[in-house]
Amino acid sequence: DSGVTQTPKHLITATGQRVTLRCSPRSGDLSVYWYQQSLDQGLQFLIHYYNGEERAKGNILERFSAQQFPDLHSELNLSSLELGDSALYFCASSVGVSSGNTIYFGEGSWLTVV
Amino acid sequence: QQQVKQSPQSLIVQKGGISIINCAYENTAFDYFPWYQQFPGKGPALLIAIRPDVSEKKEGRFTISFNKSAKQFSLHIMDSQPGDSATYFCAASRRETSGSRLTFGEGTQLTVNP
């Protein structure tokens, strides 16, 4: 158990809908990351938050948004969902912000868009 | 420039054999090279990592070999066991002023036959 908690574990929704994925980082970790894993794209970095502030942005679609709250939990909002958004979404956390900090992954949220 | 290329895509090894997975990168700004292990239904878990100032790092049966001039690094699993059967991802990250991100290879599905 990495200590990173993600909910829900599985989610099935229809195209055009909006969903929110939730993440609680490991105790003491200030950084939260979101990654998307799909068969065709592999593991792709989406976004990094540190202590409530956005620090780095990757291949995140404009239909997706994220935030980190004062209690350090994070939410990834996915809207106007398309079939191609079906994927496993991982949250990860680390103590600091810099390269080299061990990044711990949660078990992921499986999103299926039908 | 941000890509990490991983090979082979899949690997079958007999119990007790050596598993070797290779990765290559282009961006010389990368300064941290972790390997992650992922079991079905689980998130990636850090296995071992190396910085470019050393050419080799060993932890138990797992060894990273790093060739800075060739921009390549590899994972060696000695005395491979059926419990090592999983998907392995190499990754790289670089020191950024504000945040960090892992760039992952495509993954290698390792099967260790008993």
Tab-separated table of C-alpha atoms in Angstrom:
chain	number	residue	atom	x	y	z
A	1	ASP	CA	0.000	0.000	0.000
A	2	SER	CA	1.568	3.258	-1.190
A	3	GLY	CA	-0.483	5.450	1.125
A	4	VAL	CA	-2.047	7.325	-1.802
A	5	THR	CA	-5.819	6.898	-1.828
A	6	GLN	CA	-7.934	7.319	-4.924
A	7	THR	CA	-11.701	7.237	-5.330
A	8	PRO	CA	-13.678	5.932	-7.075
A	9	LYS	CA	-11.822	2.797	-8.160
A	10	HIS	CA	-14.131	2.230	-11.103
A	11	LEU	CA	-16.446	4.581	-12.937
A	12	ILE	CA	-18.639	4.075	-15.980
A	13	THR	CA	-20.216	7.120	-17.543
A	14	ALA	CA	-21.689	8.267	-20.823
A	15	THR	CA	-20.172	10.508	-23.443
A	16	GLY	CA	-20.668	14.170	-22.781
A	17	GLN	CA	-20.816	13.734	-19.040
A	18	ARG	CA	-18.536	15.132	-16.333
A	19	VAL	CA	-16.778	13.192	-13.591
A	20	THR	CA	-14.562	14.034	-10.649
A	21	LEU	CA	-11.730	11.836	-9.471
A	22	ARG	CA	-10.450	12.324	-5.965
A	23	CYS	CA	-7.028	11.750	-4.456
A	24	SER	CA	-5.611	11.871	-0.947
A	25	PRO	CA	-1.802	11.997	-0.924
A	26	ARG	CA	0.452	10.193	1.513
A	27	SER	CA	0.635	11.791	4.917
A	28	GLY	CA	3.219	14.556	4.803
A	29	ASP	CA	3.416	14.761	1.014
A	30	LEU	CA	2.848	18.219	-0.421
A	31	SER	CA	3.064	17.324	-4.101
A	32	VAL	CA	0.256	15.684	-6.030
A	33	TYR	CA	0.533	14.474	-9.610
A	34	TRP	CA	-2.021	13.132	-12.043
A	35	TYR	CA	-1.149	10.619	-14.759
A	36	GLN	CA	-3.248	8.923	-17.412
A	37	GLN	CA	-2.553	5.366	-18.510
A	38	SER	CA	-4.036	4.022	-21.719
A	39	LEU	CA	-3.088	1.228	-24.081
A	40	ASP	CA	-2.209	3.523	-26.963
A	41	GLN	CA	-0.587	6.397	-25.052
A	42	GLY	CA	1.057	4.605	-22.142
A	43	LEU	CA	1.637	6.535	-18.933
A	44	GLN	CA	1.249	10.248	-19.583
A	45	PHE	CA	1.860	13.076	-17.149
A	46	LEU	CA	-1.096	15.414	-16.809
A	47	ILE	CA	-0.424	17.928	-14.063
A	48	HIS	CA	1.548	18.606	-10.867
A	49	TYR	CA	0.409	20.558	-7.818
A	50	TYR	CA	2.529	21.530	-4.869
A	51	ASN	CA	0.940	22.805	-1.684
A	52	GLY	CA	-2.098	24.057	-3.563
A	53	GLU	CA	-0.294	25.646	-6.490
A	54	GLU	CA	-0.040	24.337	-10.021
A	55	ARG	CA	3.619	23.674	-10.756
A	56	ALA	CA	3.798	21.790	-14.033
A	57	LYS	CA	1.388	20.922	-16.784
A	58	GLY	CA	1.705	18.137	-19.296
A	59	ASN	CA	-0.581	16.738	-21.945
A	60	ILE	CA	-3.768	17.687	-20.176
A	61	LEU	CA	-6.775	18.466	-22.342
A	62	GLU	CA	-8.623	21.743	-21.926
A	63	ARG	CA	-11.708	19.692	-20.963
A	64	PHE	CA	-9.780	18.459	-17.941
A	65	SER	CA	-8.962	20.503	-14.871
A	66	ALA	CA	-7.488	19.815	-11.478
A	67	GLN	CA	-6.971	21.485	-8.167
A	68	GLN	CA	-5.336	20.826	-4.832
A	69	PHE	CA	-7.172	21.923	-1.732
A	70	PRO	CA	-5.797	23.364	1.528
A	71	ASP	CA	-5.970	19.924	3.149
A	72	LEU	CA	-3.757	18.744	0.233
A	73	HIS	CA	-6.260	16.390	-1.327
A	74	SER	CA	-6.708	16.821	-5.044
A	75	GLU	CA	-9.472	16.432	-7.587
A	76	LEU	CA	-9.260	15.845	-11.314
A	77	ASN	CA	-12.331	17.012	-13.191
A	78	LEU	CA	-13.034	15.525	-16.605
A	79	SER	CA	-15.811	17.113	-18.646
A	80	SER	CA	-17.488	16.629	-22.024
A	81	LEU	CA	-16.220	13.102	-21.889
A	82	GLU	CA	-15.369	11.239	-25.078
A	83	LEU	CA	-14.857	7.541	-25.711
A	84	GLY	CA	-11.126	8.164	-25.997
A	85	ASP	CA	-10.983	9.425	-22.419
A	86	SER	CA	-11.482	5.872	-21.181
A	87	ALA	CA	-8.314	5.120	-19.260
A	88	LEU	CA	-6.774	4.479	-15.896
A	89	TYR	CA	-6.103	7.708	-14.056
A	90	PHE	CA	-3.394	7.654	-11.422
A	91	CYS	CA	-2.759	10.084	-8.667
A	92	ALA	CA	0.707	10.154	-7.176
A	93	SER	CA	2.382	12.103	-4.424
A	94	SER	CA	5.805	13.044	-3.158
A	95	VAL	CA	7.260	15.033	-0.323
A	96	GLY	CA	8.812	17.815	-2.347
A	97	VAL	CA	8.689	19.396	-5.727
A	98	SER	CA	12.003	18.619	-7.339
A	99	SER	CA	13.262	15.838	-9.546
A	100	GLY	CA	14.512	12.933	-7.494
A	101	ASN	CA	11.804	12.884	-4.861
A	102	THR	CA	10.301	9.411	-4.748
A	103	ILE	CA	6.880	9.518	-6.333
A	104	TYR	CA	4.292	7.126	-4.902
A	105	PHE	CA	1.322	6.084	-7.020
A	106	GLY	CA	-2.179	5.216	-5.953
A	107	GLU	CA	-4.026	2.238	-7.389
A	108	GLY	CA	-5.843	4.335	-9.934
A	109	SER	CA	-9.368	5.146	-11.000
A	110	TRP	CA	-10.649	3.155	-13.943
A	111	LEU	CA	-12.806	5.378	-16.146
A	112	THR	CA	-14.927	3.835	-18.853
A	113	VAL	CA	-16.819	6.161	-21.155
A	114	VAL	CA	-19.646	4.498	-23.096
B	1	GLN	CA	13.292	15.551	-26.806
B	2	GLN	CA	11.052	14.456	-23.977
B	3	GLN	CA	10.680	10.850	-25.084
B	4	VAL	CA	12.050	7.768	-23.425
B	5	LYS	CA	12.249	4.680	-25.621
B	6	GLN	CA	11.973	1.274	-23.984
B	7	SER	CA	12.597	-2.213	-25.283
B	8	PRO	CA	11.631	-4.981	-25.543
B	9	GLN	CA	7.859	-4.649	-25.396
B	10	SER	CA	7.601	-8.112	-23.883
B	11	LEU	CA	10.076	-10.553	-22.405
B	12	ILE	CA	9.826	-14.175	-21.369
B	13	VAL	CA	12.504	-15.584	-19.077
B	14	GLN	CA	12.951	-18.867	-17.286
B	15	LYS	CA	13.126	-18.957	-13.511
B	16	GLY	CA	16.643	-18.235	-12.394
B	17	GLY	CA	17.546	-16.416	-15.581
B	18	ILE	CA	18.536	-12.788	-16.133
B	19	SER	CA	15.960	-10.295	-17.368
B	20	ILE	CA	17.307	-7.248	-19.191
B	21	ILE	CA	15.219	-4.230	-20.168
B	22	ASN	CA	16.707	-1.292	-22.026
B	23	CYS	CA	15.833	2.380	-22.275
B	24	ALA	CA	17.184	5.285	-24.263
B	25	TYR	CA	16.563	8.988	-23.936
B	26	GLU	CA	17.318	12.138	-25.902
B	27	ASN	CA	17.017	14.986	-23.446
B	28	THR	CA	20.379	15.525	-21.743
B	29	ALA	CA	18.637	17.631	-19.104
B	30	PHE	CA	17.204	14.497	-17.515
B	31	ASP	CA	18.875	13.940	-14.155
B	32	TYR	CA	16.893	11.193	-12.475
B	33	PHE	CA	16.107	7.768	-13.886
B	34	PRO	CA	13.741	5.528	-11.918
B	35	TRP	CA	12.340	2.127	-12.762
B	36	TYR	CA	8.789	1.286	-11.780
B	37	GLN	CA	7.143	-2.108	-11.418
B	38	GLN	CA	3.423	-2.490	-12.016
B	39	PHE	CA	1.275	-5.502	-11.233
B	40	PRO	CA	-2.188	-5.912	-12.790
B	41	GLY	CA	-4.749	-3.748	-11.031
B	42	LYS	CA	-2.108	-1.838	-9.116
B	43	GLY	CA	-0.320	1.444	-9.533
B	44	PRO	CA	3.339	1.653	-10.528
B	45	ALA	CA	5.732	1.197	-7.604
B	46	LEU	CA	9.287	2.500	-7.498
B	47	LEU	CA	11.780	-0.329	-7.840
B	48	ILE	CA	15.151	1.377	-8.093
B	49	ALA	CA	16.493	4.686	-9.356
B	50	ILE	CA	19.780	6.221	-10.447
B	51	ARG	CA	21.294	9.619	-11.082
B	52	PRO	CA	23.675	10.165	-14.024
B	53	ASP	CA	26.720	10.695	-11.827
B	54	VAL	CA	27.032	6.939	-11.259
B	55	SER	CA	27.256	4.160	-13.819
B	56	GLU	CA	25.640	1.395	-11.829
B	57	LYS	CA	23.371	0.905	-8.859
B	58	LYS	CA	22.456	-2.402	-7.299
B	59	GLU	CA	19.692	-3.243	-4.869
B	60	GLY	CA	19.319	-6.926	-4.159
B	61	ARG	CA	18.613	-8.744	-7.426
B	62	PHE	CA	17.952	-5.494	-9.290
B	63	THR	CA	20.706	-3.487	-10.984
B	64	ILE	CA	20.568	-0.330	-13.089
B	65	SER	CA	23.371	0.206	-15.576
B	66	PHE	CA	23.713	3.751	-16.859
B	67	ASN	CA	25.659	4.929	-19.906
B	68	LYS	CA	25.609	8.704	-19.981
B	69	SER	CA	27.500	9.108	-23.252
B	70	ALA	CA	25.142	6.745	-25.041
B	71	LYS	CA	22.101	8.167	-23.255
B	72	GLN	CA	20.988	4.678	-22.333
B	73	PHE	CA	20.141	2.850	-19.158
B	74	SER	CA	19.014	-0.652	-18.422
B	75	LEU	CA	17.473	-2.782	-15.717
B	76	HIS	CA	18.924	-6.177	-14.939
B	77	ILE	CA	16.964	-8.621	-12.828
B	78	MET	CA	19.178	-11.433	-11.627
B	79	ASP	CA	17.826	-14.853	-10.639
B	80	SER	CA	14.414	-13.904	-12.037
B	81	GLN	CA	11.445	-15.362	-10.152
B	82	PRO	CA	7.821	-15.963	-11.175
B	83	GLY	CA	6.851	-13.266	-8.662
B	84	ASP	CA	8.801	-10.778	-10.786
B	85	SER	CA	6.244	-11.206	-13.572
B	86	ALA	CA	4.889	-7.693	-14.036
B	87	THR	CA	5.127	-4.681	-16.316
B	88	TYR	CA	8.268	-2.610	-15.923
B	89	PHE	CA	8.536	1.037	-16.851
B	90	CYS	CA	11.644	3.103	-17.126
B	91	ALA	CA	11.234	6.813	-16.595
B	92	ALA	CA	13.187	10.015	-16.542
B	93	SER	CA	12.747	13.426	-15.040
B	94	ARG	CA	14.668	16.661	-15.011
B	95	ARG	CA	15.166	19.403	-12.527
B	96	GLU	CA	12.682	22.149	-13.262
B	97	THR	CA	12.364	25.494	-11.606
B	98	SER	CA	8.805	25.044	-10.516
B	99	GLY	CA	7.706	21.433	-10.715
B	100	SER	CA	8.601	18.006	-11.875
B	101	ARG	CA	7.233	15.267	-14.073
B	102	LEU	CA	8.142	11.721	-14.976
B	103	THR	CA	8.423	10.803	-18.648
B	104	PHE	CA	7.772	7.095	-18.948
B	105	GLY	CA	8.905	4.521	-21.444
B	106	GLU	CA	6.338	2.345	-23.163
B	107	GLY	CA	6.651	-0.499	-20.672
B	108	THR	CA	7.916	-4.091	-20.825
B	109	GLN	CA	5.711	-6.992	-19.878
B	110	LEU	CA	7.949	-9.531	-18.157
B	111	THR	CA	6.880	-13.133	-17.745
B	112	VAL	CA	9.048	-15.454	-15.689
B	113	ASN	CA	8.202	-19.086	-16.273
B	114	PRO	CA	8.604	-21.533	-13.375
